[in-house]
GROMACS .gro file of C-alpha atoms in nm:
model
  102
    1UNK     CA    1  13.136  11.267  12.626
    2UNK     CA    2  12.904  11.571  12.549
    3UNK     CA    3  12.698  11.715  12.773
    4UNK     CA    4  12.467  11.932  12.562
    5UNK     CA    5  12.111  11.881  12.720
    6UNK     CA    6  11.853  11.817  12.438
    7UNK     CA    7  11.507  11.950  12.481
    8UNK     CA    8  11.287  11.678  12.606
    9UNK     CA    9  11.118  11.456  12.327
   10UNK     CA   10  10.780  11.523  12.175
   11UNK     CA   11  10.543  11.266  12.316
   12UNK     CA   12  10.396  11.194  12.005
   13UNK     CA   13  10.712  11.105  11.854
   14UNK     CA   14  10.707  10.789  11.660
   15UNK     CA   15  10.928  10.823  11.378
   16UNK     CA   16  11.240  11.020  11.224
   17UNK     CA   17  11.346  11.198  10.893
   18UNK     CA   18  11.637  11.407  10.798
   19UNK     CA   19  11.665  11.737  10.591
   20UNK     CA   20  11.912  11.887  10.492
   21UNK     CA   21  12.068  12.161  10.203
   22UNK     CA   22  12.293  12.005   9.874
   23UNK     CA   23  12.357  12.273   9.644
   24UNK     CA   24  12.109  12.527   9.723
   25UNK     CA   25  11.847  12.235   9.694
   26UNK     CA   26  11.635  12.114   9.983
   27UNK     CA   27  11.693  11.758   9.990
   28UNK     CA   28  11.454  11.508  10.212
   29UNK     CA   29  11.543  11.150  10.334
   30UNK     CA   30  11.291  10.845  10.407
   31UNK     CA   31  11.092  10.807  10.710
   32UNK     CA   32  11.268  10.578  10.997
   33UNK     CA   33  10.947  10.422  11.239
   34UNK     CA   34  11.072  10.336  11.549
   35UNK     CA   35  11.046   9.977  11.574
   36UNK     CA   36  11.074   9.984  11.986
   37UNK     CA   37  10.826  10.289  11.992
   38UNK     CA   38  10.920  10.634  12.125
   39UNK     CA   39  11.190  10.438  12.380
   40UNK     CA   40  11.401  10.377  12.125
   41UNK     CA   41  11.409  10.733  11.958
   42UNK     CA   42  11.528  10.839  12.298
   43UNK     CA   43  11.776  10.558  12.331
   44UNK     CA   44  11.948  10.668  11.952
   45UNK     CA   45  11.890  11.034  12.088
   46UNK     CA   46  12.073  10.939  12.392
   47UNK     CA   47  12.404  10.729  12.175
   48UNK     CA   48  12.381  11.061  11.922
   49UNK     CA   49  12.427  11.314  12.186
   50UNK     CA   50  12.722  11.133  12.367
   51UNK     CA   51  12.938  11.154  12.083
   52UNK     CA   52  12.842  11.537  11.961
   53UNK     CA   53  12.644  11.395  11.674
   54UNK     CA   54  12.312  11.571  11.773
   55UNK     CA   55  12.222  11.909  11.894
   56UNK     CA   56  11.913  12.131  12.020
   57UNK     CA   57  11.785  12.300  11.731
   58UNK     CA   58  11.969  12.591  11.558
   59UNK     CA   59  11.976  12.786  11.298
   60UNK     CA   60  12.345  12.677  11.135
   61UNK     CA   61  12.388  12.325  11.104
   62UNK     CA   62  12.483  12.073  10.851
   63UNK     CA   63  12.113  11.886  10.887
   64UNK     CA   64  11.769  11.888  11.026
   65UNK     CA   65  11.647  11.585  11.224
   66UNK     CA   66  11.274  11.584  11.196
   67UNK     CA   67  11.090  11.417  11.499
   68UNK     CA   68  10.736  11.297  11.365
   69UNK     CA   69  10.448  11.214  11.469
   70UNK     CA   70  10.181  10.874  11.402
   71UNK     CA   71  10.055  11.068  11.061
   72UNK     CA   72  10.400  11.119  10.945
   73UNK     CA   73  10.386  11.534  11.021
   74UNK     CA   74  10.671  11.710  11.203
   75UNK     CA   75  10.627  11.809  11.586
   76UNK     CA   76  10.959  11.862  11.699
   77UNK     CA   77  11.343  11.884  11.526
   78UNK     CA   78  11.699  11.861  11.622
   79UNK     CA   79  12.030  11.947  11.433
   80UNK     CA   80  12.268  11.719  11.338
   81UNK     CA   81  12.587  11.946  11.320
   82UNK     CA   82  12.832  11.798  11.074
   83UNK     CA   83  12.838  11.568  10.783
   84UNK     CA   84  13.050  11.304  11.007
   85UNK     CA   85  12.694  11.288  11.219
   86UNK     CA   86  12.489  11.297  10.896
   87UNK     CA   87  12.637  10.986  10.780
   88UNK     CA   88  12.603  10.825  11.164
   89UNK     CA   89  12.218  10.920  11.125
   90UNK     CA   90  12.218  10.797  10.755
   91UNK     CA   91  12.343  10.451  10.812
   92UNK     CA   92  12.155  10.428  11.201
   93UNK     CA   93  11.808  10.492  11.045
   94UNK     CA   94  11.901  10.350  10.690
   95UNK     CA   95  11.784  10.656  10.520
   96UNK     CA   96  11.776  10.706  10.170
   97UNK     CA   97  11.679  10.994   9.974
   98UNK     CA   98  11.337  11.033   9.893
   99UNK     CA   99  11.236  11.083   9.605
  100UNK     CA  100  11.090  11.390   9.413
  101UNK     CA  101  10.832  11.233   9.208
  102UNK     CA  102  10.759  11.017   9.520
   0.00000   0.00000   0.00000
């Protein structure tokens, strides 16, 4: 089990996104609302950061977990250190890439 402490969440945290670099291209994923509210952002928070897959913020990691709030704007992120937790994040929010035209 990991015992990184993660900063506390935003309060006005009500949905998630990921970023992250392919290429030397920025490359954005769909919003994921949280269904059960900001309780279950800290709950998948919580599962993420037992197994290493999520991390305070820092400079190098594999991908950006955005924390965002009601209107869809960021307020707080996270790094998700390898591509094993990438795909953990990709299949737990069912993200998909968004789309540029979009």
């Amino acid at each position: 089990m990991h015992t990184t402490k993660l900063p506390e969440l935003h309060p006005a945290a009500a949905a998630l996104t990921a970023f992250r670099e392919v290429n030397g291209e920025g490359r954005t994923y769909t919003v994921s609302e949280a269904p059960g509210g900001r309780g279950s952002i800290v709950r998948s928070l919580n599962r993420a950061r037992a197994v290493g897959y999520v991390k305070p913020p820092e400079r190098d990691c594999y991908a950006v977990l955005d924390v965002l709030n009601g209107d869809d704007e960021p307020v707080q992120e996270f790094a998700i250190p390898t591509a094993r937790a990438f795909r953990w994040w990709y299949r737990h929010l069912r993200l998909r890439v968004e789309r540029d035209d979009a």
